[in-house]
Short mmCIF file of C-alpha atoms and ligand atoms in Angstrom, two decimals:
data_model
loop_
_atom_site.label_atom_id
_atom_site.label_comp_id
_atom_site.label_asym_id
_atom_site.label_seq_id
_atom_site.Cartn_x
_atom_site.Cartn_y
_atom_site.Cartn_z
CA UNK A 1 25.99 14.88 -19.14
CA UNK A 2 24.63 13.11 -21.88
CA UNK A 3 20.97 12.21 -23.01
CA UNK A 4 20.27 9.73 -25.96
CA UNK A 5 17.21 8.23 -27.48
CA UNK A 6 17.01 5.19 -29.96
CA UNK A 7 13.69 3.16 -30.92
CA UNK A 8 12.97 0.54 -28.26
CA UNK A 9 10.14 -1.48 -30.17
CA UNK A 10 6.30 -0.91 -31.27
CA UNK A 11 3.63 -1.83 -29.04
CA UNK A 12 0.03 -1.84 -31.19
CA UNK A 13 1.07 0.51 -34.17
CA UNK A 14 3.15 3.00 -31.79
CA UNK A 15 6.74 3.48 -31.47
CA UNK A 16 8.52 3.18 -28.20
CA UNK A 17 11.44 4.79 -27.34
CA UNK A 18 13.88 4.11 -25.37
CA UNK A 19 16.42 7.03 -23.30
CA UNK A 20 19.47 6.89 -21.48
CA UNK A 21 20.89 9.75 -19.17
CA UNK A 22 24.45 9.26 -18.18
CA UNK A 23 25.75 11.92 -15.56
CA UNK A 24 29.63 12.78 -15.44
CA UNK A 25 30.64 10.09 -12.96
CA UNK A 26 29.26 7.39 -15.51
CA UNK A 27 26.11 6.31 -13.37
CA UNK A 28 23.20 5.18 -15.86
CA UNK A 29 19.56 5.12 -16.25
CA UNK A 30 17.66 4.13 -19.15
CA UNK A 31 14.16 4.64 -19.03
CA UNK A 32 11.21 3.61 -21.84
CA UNK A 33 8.23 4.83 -22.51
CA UNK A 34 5.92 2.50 -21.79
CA UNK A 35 4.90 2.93 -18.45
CA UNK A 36 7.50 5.43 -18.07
CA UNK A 37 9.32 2.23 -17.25
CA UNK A 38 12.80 2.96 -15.17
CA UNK A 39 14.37 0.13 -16.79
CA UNK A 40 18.17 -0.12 -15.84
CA UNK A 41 19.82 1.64 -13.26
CA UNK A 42 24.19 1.50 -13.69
CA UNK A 43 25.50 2.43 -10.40
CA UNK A 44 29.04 2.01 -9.35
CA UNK A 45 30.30 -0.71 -6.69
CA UNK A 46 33.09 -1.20 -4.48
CA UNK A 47 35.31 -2.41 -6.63
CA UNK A 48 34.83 0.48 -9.27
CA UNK A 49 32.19 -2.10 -11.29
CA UNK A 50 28.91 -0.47 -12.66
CA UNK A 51 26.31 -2.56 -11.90
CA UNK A 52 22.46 -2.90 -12.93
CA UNK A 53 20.61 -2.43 -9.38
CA UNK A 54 16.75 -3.00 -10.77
CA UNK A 55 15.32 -6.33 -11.70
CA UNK A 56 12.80 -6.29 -14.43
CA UNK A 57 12.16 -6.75 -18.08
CA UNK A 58 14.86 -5.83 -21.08
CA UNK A 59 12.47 -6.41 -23.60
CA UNK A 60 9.11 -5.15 -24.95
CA UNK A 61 7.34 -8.55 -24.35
CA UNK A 62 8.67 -8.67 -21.07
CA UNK A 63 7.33 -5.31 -20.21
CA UNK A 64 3.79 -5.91 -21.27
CA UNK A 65 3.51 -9.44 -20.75
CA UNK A 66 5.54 -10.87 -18.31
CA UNK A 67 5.66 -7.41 -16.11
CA UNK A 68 5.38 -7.27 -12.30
CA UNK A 69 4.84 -3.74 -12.29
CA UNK A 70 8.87 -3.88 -12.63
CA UNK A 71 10.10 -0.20 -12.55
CA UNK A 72 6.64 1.31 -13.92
CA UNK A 73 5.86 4.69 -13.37
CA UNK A 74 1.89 3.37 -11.21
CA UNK A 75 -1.45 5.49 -11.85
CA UNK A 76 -4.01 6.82 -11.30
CA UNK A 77 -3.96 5.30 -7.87
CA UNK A 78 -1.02 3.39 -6.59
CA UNK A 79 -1.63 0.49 -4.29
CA UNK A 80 -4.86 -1.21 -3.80
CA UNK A 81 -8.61 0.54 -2.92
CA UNK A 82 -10.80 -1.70 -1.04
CA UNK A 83 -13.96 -3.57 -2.98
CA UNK A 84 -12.82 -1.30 -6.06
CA UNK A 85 -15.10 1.55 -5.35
CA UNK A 86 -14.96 4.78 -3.36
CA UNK A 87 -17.07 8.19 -3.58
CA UNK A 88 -16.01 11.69 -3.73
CA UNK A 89 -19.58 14.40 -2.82
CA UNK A 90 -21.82 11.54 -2.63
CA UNK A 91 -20.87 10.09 -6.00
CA UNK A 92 -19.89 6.53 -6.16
CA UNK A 93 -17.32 5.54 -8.55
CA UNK A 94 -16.67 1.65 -9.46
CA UNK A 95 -13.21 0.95 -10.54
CA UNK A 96 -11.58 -2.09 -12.04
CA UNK A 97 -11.09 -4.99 -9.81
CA UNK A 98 -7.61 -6.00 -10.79
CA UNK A 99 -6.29 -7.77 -7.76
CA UNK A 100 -8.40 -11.39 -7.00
CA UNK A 101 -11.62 -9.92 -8.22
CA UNK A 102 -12.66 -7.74 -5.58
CA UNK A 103 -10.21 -4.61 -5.25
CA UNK A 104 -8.45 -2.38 -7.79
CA UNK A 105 -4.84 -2.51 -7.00
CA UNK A 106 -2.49 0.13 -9.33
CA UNK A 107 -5.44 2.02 -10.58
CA UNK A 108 -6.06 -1.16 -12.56
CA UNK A 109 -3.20 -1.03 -14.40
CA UNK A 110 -4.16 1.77 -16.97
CA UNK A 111 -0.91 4.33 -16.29
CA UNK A 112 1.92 1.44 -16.08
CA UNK A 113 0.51 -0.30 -19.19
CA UNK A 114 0.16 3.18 -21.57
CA UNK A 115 2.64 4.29 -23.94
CA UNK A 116 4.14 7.74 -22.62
CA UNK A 117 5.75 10.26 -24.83
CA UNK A 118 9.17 11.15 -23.56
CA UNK A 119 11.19 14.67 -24.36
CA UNK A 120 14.17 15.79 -23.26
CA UNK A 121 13.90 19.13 -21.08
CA UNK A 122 17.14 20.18 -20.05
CA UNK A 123 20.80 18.13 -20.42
CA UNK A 124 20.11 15.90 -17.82
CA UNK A 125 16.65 15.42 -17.48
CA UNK A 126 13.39 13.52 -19.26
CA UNK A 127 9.84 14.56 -19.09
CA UNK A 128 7.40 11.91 -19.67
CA UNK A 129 3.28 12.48 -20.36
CA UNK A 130 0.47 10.65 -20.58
CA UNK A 131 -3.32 11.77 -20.80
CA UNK A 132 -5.67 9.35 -19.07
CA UNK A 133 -9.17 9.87 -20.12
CA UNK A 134 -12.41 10.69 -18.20
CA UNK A 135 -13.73 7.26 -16.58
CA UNK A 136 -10.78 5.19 -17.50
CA UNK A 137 -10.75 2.23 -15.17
CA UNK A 138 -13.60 3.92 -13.75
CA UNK A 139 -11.53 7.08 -12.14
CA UNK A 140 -12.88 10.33 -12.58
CA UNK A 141 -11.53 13.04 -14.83
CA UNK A 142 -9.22 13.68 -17.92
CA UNK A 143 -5.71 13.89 -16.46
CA UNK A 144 -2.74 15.19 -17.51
CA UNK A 145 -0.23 13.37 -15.62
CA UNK A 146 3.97 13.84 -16.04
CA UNK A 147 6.69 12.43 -14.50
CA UNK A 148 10.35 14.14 -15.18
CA UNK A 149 13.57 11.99 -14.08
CA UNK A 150 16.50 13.97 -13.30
CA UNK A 151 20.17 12.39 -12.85
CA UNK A 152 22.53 15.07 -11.13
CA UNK A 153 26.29 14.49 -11.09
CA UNK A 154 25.62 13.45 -7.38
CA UNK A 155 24.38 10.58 -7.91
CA UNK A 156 20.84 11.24 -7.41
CA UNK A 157 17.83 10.09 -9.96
CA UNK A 158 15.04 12.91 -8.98
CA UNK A 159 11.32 12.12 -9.69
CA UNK A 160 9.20 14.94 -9.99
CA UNK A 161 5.31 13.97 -10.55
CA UNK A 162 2.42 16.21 -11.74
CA UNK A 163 -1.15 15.90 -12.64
CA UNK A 164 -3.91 17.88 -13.19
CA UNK A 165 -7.19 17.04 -13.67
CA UNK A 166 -10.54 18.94 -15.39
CA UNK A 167 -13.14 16.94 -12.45
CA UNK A 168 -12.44 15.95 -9.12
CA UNK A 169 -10.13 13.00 -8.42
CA UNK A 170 -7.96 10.88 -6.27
CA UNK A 171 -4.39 10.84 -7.41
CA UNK A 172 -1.32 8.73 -6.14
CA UNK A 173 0.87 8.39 -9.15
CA UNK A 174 4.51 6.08 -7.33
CA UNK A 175 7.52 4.31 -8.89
CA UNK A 176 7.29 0.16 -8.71
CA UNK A 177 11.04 -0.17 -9.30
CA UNK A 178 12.54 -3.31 -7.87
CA UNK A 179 16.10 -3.14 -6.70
CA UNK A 180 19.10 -5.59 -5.46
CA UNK A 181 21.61 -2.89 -5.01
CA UNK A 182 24.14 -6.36 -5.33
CA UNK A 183 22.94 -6.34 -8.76
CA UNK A 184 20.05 -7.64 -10.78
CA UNK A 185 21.28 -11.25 -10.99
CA UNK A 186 22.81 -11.76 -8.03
CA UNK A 187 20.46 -13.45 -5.63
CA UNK A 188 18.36 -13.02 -2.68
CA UNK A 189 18.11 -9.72 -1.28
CA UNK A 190 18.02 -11.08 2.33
CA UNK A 191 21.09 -9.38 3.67
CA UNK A 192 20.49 -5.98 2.52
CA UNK A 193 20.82 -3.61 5.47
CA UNK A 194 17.66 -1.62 5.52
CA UNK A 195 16.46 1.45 7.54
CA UNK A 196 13.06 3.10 7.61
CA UNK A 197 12.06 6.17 9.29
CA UNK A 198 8.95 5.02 10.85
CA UNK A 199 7.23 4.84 14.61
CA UNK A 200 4.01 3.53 12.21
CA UNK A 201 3.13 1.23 9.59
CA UNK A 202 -0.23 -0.05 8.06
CA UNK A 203 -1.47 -3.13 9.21
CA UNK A 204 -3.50 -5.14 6.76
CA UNK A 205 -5.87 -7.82 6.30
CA UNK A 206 -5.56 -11.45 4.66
CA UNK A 207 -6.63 -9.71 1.15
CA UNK A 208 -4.21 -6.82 1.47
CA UNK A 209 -6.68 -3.80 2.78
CA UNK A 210 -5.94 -1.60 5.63
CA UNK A 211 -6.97 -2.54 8.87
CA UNK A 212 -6.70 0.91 10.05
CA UNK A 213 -4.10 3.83 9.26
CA UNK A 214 -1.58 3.02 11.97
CA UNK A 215 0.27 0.44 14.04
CA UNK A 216 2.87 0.57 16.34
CA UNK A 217 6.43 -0.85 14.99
CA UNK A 218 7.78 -1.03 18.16
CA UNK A 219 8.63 -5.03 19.38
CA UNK A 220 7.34 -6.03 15.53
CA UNK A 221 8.99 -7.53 12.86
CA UNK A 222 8.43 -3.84 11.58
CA UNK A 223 10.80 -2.06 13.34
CA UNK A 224 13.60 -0.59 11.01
CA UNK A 225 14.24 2.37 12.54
CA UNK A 226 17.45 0.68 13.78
CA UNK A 227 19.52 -0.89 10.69
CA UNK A 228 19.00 -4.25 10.21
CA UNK A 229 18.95 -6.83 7.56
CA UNK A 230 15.94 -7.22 5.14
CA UNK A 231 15.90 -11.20 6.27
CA UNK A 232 16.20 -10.67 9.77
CA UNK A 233 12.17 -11.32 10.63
CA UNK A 234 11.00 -11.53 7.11
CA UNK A 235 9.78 -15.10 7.63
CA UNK A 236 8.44 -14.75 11.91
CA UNK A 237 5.29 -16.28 10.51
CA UNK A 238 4.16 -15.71 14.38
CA UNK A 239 3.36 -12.14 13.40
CA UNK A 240 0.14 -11.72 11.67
CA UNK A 241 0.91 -9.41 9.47
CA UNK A 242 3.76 -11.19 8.07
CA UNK A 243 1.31 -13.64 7.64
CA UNK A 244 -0.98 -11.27 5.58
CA UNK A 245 1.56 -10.17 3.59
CA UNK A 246 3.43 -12.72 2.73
CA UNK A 247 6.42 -11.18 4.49
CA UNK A 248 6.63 -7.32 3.65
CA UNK A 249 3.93 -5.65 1.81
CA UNK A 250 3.25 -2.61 4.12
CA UNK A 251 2.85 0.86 3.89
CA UNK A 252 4.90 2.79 6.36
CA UNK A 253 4.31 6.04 7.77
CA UNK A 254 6.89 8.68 7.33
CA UNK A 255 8.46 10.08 10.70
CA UNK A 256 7.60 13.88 10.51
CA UNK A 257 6.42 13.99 6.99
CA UNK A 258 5.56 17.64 5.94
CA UNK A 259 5.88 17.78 2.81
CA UNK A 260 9.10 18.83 2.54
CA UNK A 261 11.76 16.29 1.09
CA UNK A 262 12.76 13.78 4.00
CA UNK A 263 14.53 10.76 4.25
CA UNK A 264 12.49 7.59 4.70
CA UNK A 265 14.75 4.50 3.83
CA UNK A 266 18.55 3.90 3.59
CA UNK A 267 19.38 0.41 2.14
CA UNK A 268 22.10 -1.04 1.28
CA UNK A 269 24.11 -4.12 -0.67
CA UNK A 270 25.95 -6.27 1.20
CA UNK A 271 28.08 -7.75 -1.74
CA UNK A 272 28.43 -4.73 -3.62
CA UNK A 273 28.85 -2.08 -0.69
CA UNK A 274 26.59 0.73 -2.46
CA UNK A 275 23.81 2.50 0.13
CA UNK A 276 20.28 4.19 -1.39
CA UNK A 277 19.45 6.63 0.07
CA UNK A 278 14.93 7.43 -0.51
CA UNK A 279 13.75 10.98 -0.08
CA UNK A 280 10.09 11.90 -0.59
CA UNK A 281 7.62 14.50 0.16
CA UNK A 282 5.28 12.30 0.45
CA UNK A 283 3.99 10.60 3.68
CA UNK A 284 3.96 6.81 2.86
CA UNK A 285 6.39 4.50 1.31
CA UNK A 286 5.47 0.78 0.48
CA UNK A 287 8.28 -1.90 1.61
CA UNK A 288 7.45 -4.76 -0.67
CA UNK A 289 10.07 -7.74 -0.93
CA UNK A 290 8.94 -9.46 -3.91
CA UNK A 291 6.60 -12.12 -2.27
CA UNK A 292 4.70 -12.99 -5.18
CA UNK A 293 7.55 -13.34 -7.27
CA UNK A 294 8.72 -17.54 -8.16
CA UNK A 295 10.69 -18.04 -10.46
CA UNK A 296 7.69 -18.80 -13.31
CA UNK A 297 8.56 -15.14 -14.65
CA UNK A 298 12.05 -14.15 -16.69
CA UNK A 299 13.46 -11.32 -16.50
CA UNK A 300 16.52 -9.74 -17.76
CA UNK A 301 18.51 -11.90 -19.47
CA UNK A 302 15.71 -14.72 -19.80
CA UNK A 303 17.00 -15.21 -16.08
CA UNK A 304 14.31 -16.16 -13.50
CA UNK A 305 12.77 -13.60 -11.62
CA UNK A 306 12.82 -15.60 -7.81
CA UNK A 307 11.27 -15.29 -4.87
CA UNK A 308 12.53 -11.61 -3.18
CA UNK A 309 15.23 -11.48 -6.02
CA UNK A 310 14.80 -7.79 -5.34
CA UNK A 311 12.42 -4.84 -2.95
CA UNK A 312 10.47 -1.91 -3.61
CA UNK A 313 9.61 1.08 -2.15
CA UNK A 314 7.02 2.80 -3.62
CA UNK A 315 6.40 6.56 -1.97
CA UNK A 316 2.70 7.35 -1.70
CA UNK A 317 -0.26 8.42 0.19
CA UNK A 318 -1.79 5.56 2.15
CA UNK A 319 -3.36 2.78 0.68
CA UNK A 320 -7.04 3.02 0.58
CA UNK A 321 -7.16 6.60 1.60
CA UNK A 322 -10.03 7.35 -1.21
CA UNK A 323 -11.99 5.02 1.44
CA UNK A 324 -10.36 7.19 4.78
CA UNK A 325 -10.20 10.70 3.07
CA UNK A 326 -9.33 11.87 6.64
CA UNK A 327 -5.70 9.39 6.47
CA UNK A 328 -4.18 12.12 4.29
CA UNK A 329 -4.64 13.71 0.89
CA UNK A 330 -5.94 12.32 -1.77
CA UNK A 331 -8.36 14.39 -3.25
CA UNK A 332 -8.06 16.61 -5.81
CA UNK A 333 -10.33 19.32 -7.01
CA UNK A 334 -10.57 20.54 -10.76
CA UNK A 335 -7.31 22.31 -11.81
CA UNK A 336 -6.00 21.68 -8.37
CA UNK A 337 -2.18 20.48 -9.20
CA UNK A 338 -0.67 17.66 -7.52
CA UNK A 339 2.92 17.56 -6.89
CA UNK A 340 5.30 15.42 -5.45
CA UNK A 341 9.25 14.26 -5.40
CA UNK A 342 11.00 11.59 -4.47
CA UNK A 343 14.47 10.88 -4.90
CA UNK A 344 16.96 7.68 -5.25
CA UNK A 345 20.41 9.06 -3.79
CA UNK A 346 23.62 6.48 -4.19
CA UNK A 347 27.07 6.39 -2.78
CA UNK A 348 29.32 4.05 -1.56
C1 GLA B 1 2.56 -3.77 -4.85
C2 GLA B 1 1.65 -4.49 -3.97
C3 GLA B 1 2.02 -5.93 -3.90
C4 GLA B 1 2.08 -6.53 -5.28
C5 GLA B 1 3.00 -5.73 -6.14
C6 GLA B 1 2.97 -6.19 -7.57
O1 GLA B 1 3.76 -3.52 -4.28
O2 GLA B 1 1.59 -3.95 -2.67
O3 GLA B 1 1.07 -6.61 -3.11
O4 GLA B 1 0.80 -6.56 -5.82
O5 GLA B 1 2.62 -4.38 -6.12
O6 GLA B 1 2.97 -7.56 -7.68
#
């Protein structure tokens, strides 16, 4: 096990650094502070190759200008919260309307743009912090939010997220890491074999907002629960909600999600033969395949960042849920910790 940490850039007046934990097998991840950003991912292939499996930025300018949300630790509220507003005890707070005007779509931005401060807390594992203040982006309370990233000799890159706040909040703090598990540069991810554990998803409107908390995946374009390929009914433009989304930009709803760590997604590279395995103890996981992505923005290696080049999913709590506080929880009183774990698990 190793852990090292070298100067990454400056981003107005403050350092960034950059870390790297390598476990004994040789797998990589190199994370930066900014945004808590999970920058590269080195994962062995089939033919004994590491390979980077996350698209992104490998630059500082990339990061903050060009950035996608590529590999960013999201705050205060991942995903999007319809007309930008929602009330907690009668009080309505206005938050800021990132996403075409009108709704606030990765708690504005505020967490994925900061500069974290990393530390090292054991041999294999990195705590980052950040301290949002009262009213920023319009959310209530100061929070203390961490996230720690843990790389066992399994394999396994462990996200554990806290926060804690001094005023009642909403809190859905995810990871927006892209992957192609055939590597970074190597294409489409179209014939990635994909598996979700989900009966339900979310359907949405034409602007991205809930229609209600769940639909049906059965005889839908939606249905992973079989293995099939990414591609297979990515573009059945007859289904609405492909329509709405552009192909896949849906929450899913955990099978049997207690809180406990479960398995939610298995993917895997067809070119490169290495399977992710997702575990969260959270209820939701986005499936988002990189839709709004066209080739205008580069990437690593000044390459092009195309059209579903790579997928996410983000575990959260349903989108919106500050609106539905009856979906699941969101809320969180004063002092009242929130906690969650999710985990990236890789083998061959
Ligand atoms: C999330 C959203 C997408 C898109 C990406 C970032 O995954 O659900 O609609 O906004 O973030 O581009």
């Amino acid at each position: 096990m190793a852990i090292t940490k070298s100067l990454y850039g400056e981003l107005n007046g403050v350092k960034v650094y950059t870390f790297t934990l390598e476990n004994k097998n040789g797998m990589k991840a190199e994370i930066i502070e900014k945004g808590a950003t999970l920058e590269k991912l080195f994962v062995k292939d089939k033919n004994g190759n590491f390979i980077d499996v996350l698209s992104g930025h490998d630059t500082l300018e990339g990061h903050t200008e060009r950035s996608d949300y590529q590999g960013v630790v999201v705050g205060q509220y991942a995903n999007r919260i319809k007309g930008g507003k929602f009330s907690i005890d009668g009080t309505e707070y206005t938050l800021t309307k990132n996403d075409n005007g009108i709704t606030c779509l990765h708690g504005g931005g505020e967490y994925s743009s900061a500069v974290w401060t990393g530390t090292e807390t054991s041999d294999k594992s990195l705590t980052f912090t950040y301290f949002s203040k009262d009213g920023t982006d319009g959310f209530p309370g100061n929070v203390k939010a961490s996230v720690t990233y843990e790389l066992t000799d399994n394999d396994e890159l462990i996200l554990a997220y806290n926060a804690i706040s001094d005023k009642k909040t909403v809190i859905n703090l995810t990871n927006h890491a892209y992957f192609n598990l055939n590597g970074f540069d190597s294409g489409d991810i179209l014939d990635h074999d994909l598996q979700i554990d989900a009966d339900y998803f979310t359907p949405i409107d034409e602007t991205s907002i809930p229609l209600k908390m769940a639909e049906a995946v059965n005889n839908t374009p939606f249905d992973f629960r079989t293995t099939k390929k990414i591609g297979k009914d990515i573009n059945n433009t007859d289904c609405v909600q492909i329509k709405n989304g552009n192909g896949y930009d849906h929450n899913f709803i955990i099978n049997d999600s207690d809180g406990t760590l479960k398995t939610c997604a298995v993917a895997k590279g067809d070119k490169s033969g290495i399977t992710m395995e997702v575990k969260t103890t959270l209820p939701g996981v986005q499936f988002y395949t990189g839709n709004f992505l066209d080739g205008t923005i580069l990437g690593k290696q000044e390459k092009p960042l195309t059209k579903r080049c790579s997928f996410c999913l983000e575990t959260q709590v349903f989108p919106d849920s500050p609106n539905h506080q009856d979906w699941c929880k969101c809320v969180y009183d004063k002092d009242e910790e929130y906690k969650s774990q999710t985990v990236f698990a890789f083998s061959l």
